Amino acid sequence: MNSHPMRIGVLALQGDFALHARALEQCGCAAVQVRKPAELEDVAGLIIPGGESTTLLKLMDAWDFAPAIEKFHAGGKPIFGTCAGLIILAREVESPRQFSLGLIDVTVERNAYGRQRESFEASGVARLEAGSTPIEMVFIRAPRIRRVGPGVEVLAEHGGEPVMARQGRVLVATFHPELTDNTTVHRYFCDLVGRGRVAV
Ligand code: GLN
């Protein structure tokens, strides 16, 4: 039906953007490393990877990325934030408070698993359109989602808490799906981008 692979951007300022690019390519998409706001014009969706949200914010600020990402979202294009990417997209960030784009109505607490559990792996189930699908979850100094607004759908939980959620075209996960060989979550995001793709 479509011989041109869908172009999905990965914000490549900091963090593990290369592994997201690999996962997108495994799903048959073309991954585009985005380093300047103008490069957003050429992609149908965007992944904001994990890393360190304070550093990421500084780099985003240097290039004036916030208004460009807001415009991208307002234009109906899907965005997926993992870990630090979720922190950037959340409505509210705690401990300590910091600027965020507010594109998904959740409150997150940074580094919220404490020292003993800074990094850990778990398996879980994601509730996707295709039904309940097993996923693997790698948490690295992960945030916790402390509040979920009424418009937000929880797609996966760990220990009874939301770890993956979606509000409209904004998808977030507290864990790192790109660190496993299971491409379920990236495939789900690619489908979301494919559905919204009209003019790109
Ligand atoms: N602890 C990081 C932060 O607060 C997020 C960690 C990650 O992205 N793996 O920004």
PDB file of C-alpha atoms and ligand atoms in Angstrom:
ATOM      1  CA  MET A   1       0.000   0.000   0.000  1.00  0.00           C
ATOM      2  CA  ASN A   2       2.756   2.394   0.942  1.00  0.00           C
ATOM      3  CA  SER A   3       6.265   1.919  -0.378  1.00  0.00           C
ATOM      4  CA  HIS A   4       7.724   4.782   1.636  1.00  0.00           C
ATOM      5  CA  PRO A   5       8.441   3.835   5.222  1.00  0.00           C
ATOM      6  CA  MET A   6       6.924   6.115   7.805  1.00  0.00           C
ATOM      7  CA  ARG A   7       9.445   8.653   9.092  1.00  0.00           C
ATOM      8  CA  ILE A   8       9.523   8.891  12.873  1.00  0.00           C
ATOM      9  CA  GLY A   9      11.857  11.269  14.694  1.00  0.00           C
ATOM     10  CA  VAL A  10      13.906  10.477  17.779  1.00  0.00           C
ATOM     11  CA  LEU A  11      15.023  13.505  19.762  1.00  0.00           C
ATOM     12  CA  ALA A  12      18.786  12.997  19.616  1.00  0.00           C
ATOM     13  CA  LEU A  13      20.101  15.648  22.008  1.00  0.00           C
ATOM     14  CA  GLN A  14      20.991  13.276  24.840  1.00  0.00           C
ATOM     15  CA  GLY A  15      20.163   9.821  26.175  1.00  0.00           C
ATOM     16  CA  ASP A  16      19.633   6.494  24.453  1.00  0.00           C
ATOM     17  CA  PHE A  17      18.185   7.685  21.165  1.00  0.00           C
ATOM     18  CA  ALA A  18      20.140   5.153  19.063  1.00  0.00           C
ATOM     19  CA  LEU A  19      18.337   2.167  20.572  1.00  0.00           C
ATOM     20  CA  HIS A  20      14.957   3.778  19.907  1.00  0.00           C
ATOM     21  CA  ALA A  21      16.022   4.298  16.305  1.00  0.00           C
ATOM     22  CA  ARG A  22      16.937   0.616  16.068  1.00  0.00           C
ATOM     23  CA  ALA A  23      13.572  -0.457  17.514  1.00  0.00           C
ATOM     24  CA  LEU A  24      11.692   1.791  15.060  1.00  0.00           C
ATOM     25  CA  GLU A  25      13.616   0.298  12.173  1.00  0.00           C
ATOM     26  CA  GLN A  26      12.791  -3.197  13.397  1.00  0.00           C
ATOM     27  CA  CYS A  27       9.152  -2.117  13.083  1.00  0.00           C
ATOM     28  CA  GLY A  28       9.696  -1.081   9.461  1.00  0.00           C
ATOM     29  CA  CYS A  29       9.811   2.680  10.077  1.00  0.00           C
ATOM     30  CA  ALA A  30      12.546   5.101   9.039  1.00  0.00           C
ATOM     31  CA  ALA A  31      14.102   6.586  12.181  1.00  0.00           C
ATOM     32  CA  VAL A  32      15.237  10.196  11.873  1.00  0.00           C
ATOM     33  CA  GLN A  33      17.542  11.689  14.489  1.00  0.00           C
ATOM     34  CA  VAL A  34      16.163  15.105  15.381  1.00  0.00           C
ATOM     35  CA  ARG A  35      18.712  17.657  16.599  1.00  0.00           C
ATOM     36  CA  LYS A  36      17.086  20.898  15.498  1.00  0.00           C
ATOM     37  CA  PRO A  37      13.443  22.010  15.719  1.00  0.00           C
ATOM     38  CA  ALA A  38      13.156  22.447  11.931  1.00  0.00           C
ATOM     39  CA  GLU A  39      13.777  18.695  11.545  1.00  0.00           C
ATOM     40  CA  LEU A  40      10.391  18.051  13.177  1.00  0.00           C
ATOM     41  CA  GLU A  41       8.696  19.264  10.015  1.00  0.00           C
ATOM     42  CA  ASP A  42       9.848  16.181   8.212  1.00  0.00           C
ATOM     43  CA  VAL A  43       8.601  13.459  10.601  1.00  0.00           C
ATOM     44  CA  ALA A  44       5.167  12.033  11.401  1.00  0.00           C
ATOM     45  CA  GLY A  45       5.832  11.183  15.060  1.00  0.00           C
ATOM     46  CA  LEU A  46       8.473  11.832  17.720  1.00  0.00           C
ATOM     47  CA  ILE A  47      10.116   9.788  20.471  1.00  0.00           C
ATOM     48  CA  ILE A  48      11.651  11.634  23.407  1.00  0.00           C
ATOM     49  CA  PRO A  49      14.086   9.107  24.913  1.00  0.00           C
ATOM     50  CA  GLY A  50      15.277   8.454  28.432  1.00  0.00           C
ATOM     51  CA  GLY A  51      18.364  10.137  29.773  1.00  0.00           C
ATOM     52  CA  GLU A  52      18.559  12.889  32.361  1.00  0.00           C
ATOM     53  CA  SER A  53      15.593  15.223  32.153  1.00  0.00           C
ATOM     54  CA  THR A  54      17.378  18.269  33.602  1.00  0.00           C
ATOM     55  CA  THR A  55      20.179  17.958  31.030  1.00  0.00           C
ATOM     56  CA  LEU A  56      17.669  17.295  28.274  1.00  0.00           C
ATOM     57  CA  LEU A  57      15.724  20.422  29.264  1.00  0.00           C
ATOM     58  CA  LYS A  58      18.872  22.559  29.080  1.00  0.00           C
ATOM     59  CA  LEU A  59      19.708  21.253  25.621  1.00  0.00           C
ATOM     60  CA  MET A  60      16.101  21.688  24.474  1.00  0.00           C
ATOM     61  CA  ASP A  61      16.185  25.237  25.756  1.00  0.00           C
ATOM     62  CA  ALA A  62      19.384  26.031  23.869  1.00  0.00           C
ATOM     63  CA  TRP A  63      17.605  25.187  20.582  1.00  0.00           C
ATOM     64  CA  ASP A  64      14.197  26.516  21.632  1.00  0.00           C
ATOM     65  CA  PHE A  65      12.626  23.085  21.242  1.00  0.00           C
ATOM     66  CA  ALA A  66       9.641  23.562  23.606  1.00  0.00           C
ATOM     67  CA  PRO A  67       7.514  25.712  21.256  1.00  0.00           C
ATOM     68  CA  ALA A  68       8.404  23.470  18.315  1.00  0.00           C
ATOM     69  CA  ILE A  69       7.265  20.326  20.166  1.00  0.00           C
ATOM     70  CA  GLU A  70       4.078  22.101  21.319  1.00  0.00           C
ATOM     71  CA  LYS A  71       3.352  23.014  17.717  1.00  0.00           C
ATOM     72  CA  PHE A  72       4.098  19.443  16.604  1.00  0.00           C
ATOM     73  CA  HIS A  73       1.579  18.171  19.165  1.00  0.00           C
ATOM     74  CA  ALA A  74      -1.007  20.797  18.245  1.00  0.00           C
ATOM     75  CA  GLY A  75      -0.637  19.648  14.648  1.00  0.00           C
ATOM     76  CA  GLY A  76      -1.932  16.223  15.715  1.00  0.00           C
ATOM     77  CA  LYS A  77       1.334  14.313  15.534  1.00  0.00           C
ATOM     78  CA  PRO A  78       1.977  11.523  18.062  1.00  0.00           C
ATOM     79  CA  ILE A  79       4.732  11.784  20.668  1.00  0.00           C
ATOM     80  CA  PHE A  80       6.139   8.957  22.805  1.00  0.00           C
ATOM     81  CA  GLY A  81       8.197   9.769  25.912  1.00  0.00           C
ATOM     82  CA  THR A  82      10.108   7.130  27.846  1.00  0.00           C
ATOM     83  CA  CYS A  83      11.437   7.782  31.333  1.00  0.00           C
ATOM     84  CA  ALA A  84      13.101  11.242  31.093  1.00  0.00           C
ATOM     85  CA  GLY A  85      10.933  11.761  27.984  1.00  0.00           C
ATOM     86  CA  LEU A  86       7.840  11.160  30.120  1.00  0.00           C
ATOM     87  CA  ILE A  87       9.150  13.670  32.666  1.00  0.00           C
ATOM     88  CA  ILE A  88       9.461  16.252  29.866  1.00  0.00           C
ATOM     89  CA  LEU A  89       5.894  15.586  28.638  1.00  0.00           C
ATOM     90  CA  ALA A  90       4.082  15.420  32.008  1.00  0.00           C
ATOM     91  CA  ARG A  91       1.755  18.111  33.278  1.00  0.00           C
ATOM     92  CA  GLU A  92       3.491  18.199  36.681  1.00  0.00           C
ATOM     93  CA  VAL A  93       6.890  17.090  37.940  1.00  0.00           C
ATOM     94  CA  GLU A  94       7.719  16.586  41.600  1.00  0.00           C
ATOM     95  CA  SER A  95      10.904  16.245  43.621  1.00  0.00           C
ATOM     96  CA  PRO A  96      12.037  18.731  42.783  1.00  0.00           C
ATOM     97  CA  ARG A  97       9.548  20.636  40.670  1.00  0.00           C
ATOM     98  CA  GLN A  98      10.810  21.441  37.196  1.00  0.00           C
ATOM     99  CA  PHE A  99       9.517  22.769  33.909  1.00  0.00           C
ATOM    100  CA  SER A 100       7.626  20.330  31.706  1.00  0.00           C
ATOM    101  CA  LEU A 101       5.598  20.608  28.511  1.00  0.00           C
ATOM    102  CA  GLY A 102       2.287  19.504  30.050  1.00  0.00           C
ATOM    103  CA  LEU A 103       1.170  17.481  27.046  1.00  0.00           C
ATOM    104  CA  ILE A 104      -0.188  14.580  29.129  1.00  0.00           C
ATOM    105  CA  ASP A 105      -2.221  15.048  32.297  1.00  0.00           C
ATOM    106  CA  VAL A 106      -0.092  13.098  34.781  1.00  0.00           C
ATOM    107  CA  THR A 107       2.021  14.016  37.776  1.00  0.00           C
ATOM    108  CA  VAL A 108       5.374  12.266  37.990  1.00  0.00           C
ATOM    109  CA  GLU A 109       7.908  11.966  40.751  1.00  0.00           C
ATOM    110  CA  ARG A 110      11.491  11.679  39.559  1.00  0.00           C
ATOM    111  CA  ASN A 111      13.894   8.986  40.778  1.00  0.00           C
ATOM    112  CA  ALA A 112      11.071   7.612  42.862  1.00  0.00           C
ATOM    113  CA  TYR A 113      12.069   3.983  43.427  1.00  0.00           C
ATOM    114  CA  GLY A 114      14.787   4.733  45.977  1.00  0.00           C
ATOM    115  CA  ARG A 115      18.379   3.581  45.949  1.00  0.00           C
ATOM    116  CA  GLN A 116      17.796  -0.142  46.442  1.00  0.00           C
ATOM    117  CA  ARG A 117      15.682  -0.337  43.324  1.00  0.00           C
ATOM    118  CA  GLU A 118      17.348   2.245  41.085  1.00  0.00           C
ATOM    119  CA  SER A 119      17.351  -0.209  38.214  1.00  0.00           C
ATOM    120  CA  PHE A 120      15.335  -3.376  37.812  1.00  0.00           C
ATOM    121  CA  GLU A 121      13.502  -5.462  35.278  1.00  0.00           C
ATOM    122  CA  ALA A 122      10.004  -6.837  35.313  1.00  0.00           C
ATOM    123  CA  SER A 123       7.569  -8.454  32.969  1.00  0.00           C
ATOM    124  CA  GLY A 124       4.054  -7.255  32.558  1.00  0.00           C
ATOM    125  CA  VAL A 125       1.076  -7.022  30.325  1.00  0.00           C
ATOM    126  CA  ALA A 126       0.088  -4.062  28.168  1.00  0.00           C
ATOM    127  CA  ARG A 127      -3.554  -3.513  27.297  1.00  0.00           C
ATOM    128  CA  LEU A 128      -3.353  -2.543  23.656  1.00  0.00           C
ATOM    129  CA  GLU A 129      -5.902  -2.578  20.847  1.00  0.00           C
ATOM    130  CA  ALA A 130      -4.730  -6.064  19.910  1.00  0.00           C
ATOM    131  CA  GLY A 131      -5.628  -7.246  23.449  1.00  0.00           C
ATOM    132  CA  SER A 132      -3.396  -8.020  26.413  1.00  0.00           C
ATOM    133  CA  THR A 133       0.184  -8.332  25.227  1.00  0.00           C
ATOM    134  CA  PRO A 134       3.207  -9.424  27.298  1.00  0.00           C
ATOM    135  CA  ILE A 135       5.943  -6.810  27.573  1.00  0.00           C
ATOM    136  CA  GLU A 136       9.286  -6.565  29.331  1.00  0.00           C
ATOM    137  CA  MET A 137      10.020  -3.494  31.381  1.00  0.00           C
ATOM    138  CA  VAL A 138      13.468  -2.166  32.251  1.00  0.00           C
ATOM    139  CA  PHE A 139      13.404   0.581  34.867  1.00  0.00           C
ATOM    140  CA  ILE A 140      16.461   2.818  35.242  1.00  0.00           C
ATOM    141  CA  ARG A 141      16.274   5.504  37.927  1.00  0.00           C
ATOM    142  CA  ALA A 142      12.692   5.610  36.804  1.00  0.00           C
ATOM    143  CA  PRO A 143      10.037   8.127  37.714  1.00  0.00           C
ATOM    144  CA  ARG A 144       6.708   7.034  39.183  1.00  0.00           C
ATOM    145  CA  ILE A 145       3.380   8.247  37.873  1.00  0.00           C
ATOM    146  CA  ARG A 146       1.689   9.591  41.007  1.00  0.00           C
ATOM    147  CA  ARG A 147      -1.498  10.995  39.478  1.00  0.00           C
ATOM    148  CA  VAL A 148      -3.367  10.228  36.302  1.00  0.00           C
ATOM    149  CA  GLY A 149      -5.904  12.733  34.952  1.00  0.00           C
ATOM    150  CA  PRO A 150      -9.376  11.695  33.762  1.00  0.00           C
ATOM    151  CA  GLY A 151      -8.452  11.835  30.071  1.00  0.00           C
ATOM    152  CA  VAL A 152      -5.523   9.472  30.487  1.00  0.00           C
ATOM    153  CA  GLU A 153      -5.782   5.773  29.747  1.00  0.00           C
ATOM    154  CA  VAL A 154      -3.461   3.477  31.716  1.00  0.00           C
ATOM    155  CA  LEU A 155      -2.045   0.825  29.379  1.00  0.00           C
ATOM    156  CA  ALA A 156       0.259  -1.093  31.730  1.00  0.00           C
ATOM    157  CA  GLU A 157       0.903  -1.354  35.442  1.00  0.00           C
ATOM    158  CA  HIS A 158       3.654  -2.606  37.698  1.00  0.00           C
ATOM    159  CA  GLY A 159       2.949  -3.315  41.344  1.00  0.00           C
ATOM    160  CA  GLY A 160      -0.518  -1.822  40.909  1.00  0.00           C
ATOM    161  CA  GLU A 161       0.863   1.509  39.651  1.00  0.00           C
ATOM    162  CA  PRO A 162       0.611   2.910  36.125  1.00  0.00           C
ATOM    163  CA  VAL A 163       3.844   2.576  34.129  1.00  0.00           C
ATOM    164  CA  MET A 164       2.534   3.167  30.620  1.00  0.00           C
ATOM    165  CA  ALA A 165      -0.267   5.526  29.651  1.00  0.00           C
ATOM    166  CA  ARG A 166      -1.750   7.445  26.773  1.00  0.00           C
ATOM    167  CA  GLN A 167      -3.767  10.601  26.356  1.00  0.00           C
ATOM    168  CA  GLY A 168      -4.829  11.051  22.763  1.00  0.00           C
ATOM    169  CA  ARG A 169      -1.673  11.068  20.694  1.00  0.00           C
ATOM    170  CA  VAL A 170       0.734  11.264  23.627  1.00  0.00           C
ATOM    171  CA  LEU A 171       2.124   7.958  24.868  1.00  0.00           C
ATOM    172  CA  VAL A 172       4.407   7.631  27.894  1.00  0.00           C
ATOM    173  CA  ALA A 173       6.252   4.865  29.725  1.00  0.00           C
ATOM    174  CA  THR A 174       8.308   5.020  32.911  1.00  0.00           C
ATOM    175  CA  PHE A 175      10.424   2.126  31.617  1.00  0.00           C
ATOM    176  CA  HIS A 176      12.700   1.558  28.601  1.00  0.00           C
ATOM    177  CA  PRO A 177      11.141  -0.684  25.942  1.00  0.00           C
ATOM    178  CA  GLU A 178      14.095   0.025  23.615  1.00  0.00           C
ATOM    179  CA  LEU A 179      16.409  -1.944  25.932  1.00  0.00           C
ATOM    180  CA  THR A 180      14.657  -5.239  25.240  1.00  0.00           C
ATOM    181  CA  ASP A 181      14.213  -7.238  22.038  1.00  0.00           C
ATOM    182  CA  ASN A 182      10.458  -7.027  22.380  1.00  0.00           C
ATOM    183  CA  THR A 183       9.193  -4.406  19.924  1.00  0.00           C
ATOM    184  CA  THR A 184       5.534  -4.483  21.053  1.00  0.00           C
ATOM    185  CA  VAL A 185       5.537  -0.968  22.483  1.00  0.00           C
ATOM    186  CA  HIS A 186       7.321   0.585  19.497  1.00  0.00           C
ATOM    187  CA  ARG A 187       4.963  -1.226  17.164  1.00  0.00           C
ATOM    188  CA  TYR A 188       2.038   0.229  19.084  1.00  0.00           C
ATOM    189  CA  PHE A 189       3.524   3.723  18.714  1.00  0.00           C
ATOM    190  CA  CYS A 190       4.156   3.198  14.981  1.00  0.00           C
ATOM    191  CA  ASP A 191       0.484   2.200  14.602  1.00  0.00           C
ATOM    192  CA  LEU A 192      -0.550   5.358  16.422  1.00  0.00           C
ATOM    193  CA  VAL A 193       1.584   7.422  14.033  1.00  0.00           C
ATOM    194  CA  GLY A 194       0.261   5.525  11.021  1.00  0.00           C
ATOM    195  CA  ARG A 195      -3.321   6.212  11.989  1.00  0.00           C
ATOM    196  CA  GLY A 196      -2.739   9.936  12.300  1.00  0.00           C
ATOM    197  CA  ARG A 197      -0.678  10.217   9.165  1.00  0.00           C
ATOM    198  CA  VAL A 198      -2.467  12.115   6.493  1.00  0.00           C
ATOM    199  CA  ALA A 199      -0.233  14.672   4.868  1.00  0.00           C
ATOM    200  CA  VAL A 200       3.339  13.650   5.764  1.00  0.00           C
TER     201      VAL A 200
HETATM  202  N1  GLN B   1      16.305   9.835  36.509  1.00  0.00           N
HETATM  203  C1  GLN B   1      16.167  10.475  35.248  1.00  0.00           C
HETATM  204  C2  GLN B   1      15.528  11.853  35.387  1.00  0.00           C
HETATM  205  O1  GLN B   1      15.086  12.209  36.427  1.00  0.00           O
HETATM  206  C3  GLN B   1      15.380   9.639  34.274  1.00  0.00           C
HETATM  207  C4  GLN B   1      16.081   8.327  34.062  1.00  0.00           C
HETATM  208  C5  GLN B   1      15.922   7.743  32.710  1.00  0.00           C
HETATM  209  O2  GLN B   1      15.490   8.382  31.763  1.00  0.00           O
HETATM  210  N2  GLN B   1      16.336   6.511  32.598  1.00  0.00           N
HETATM  211  O3  GLN B   1      15.482  12.591  34.468  1.00  0.00           O
END
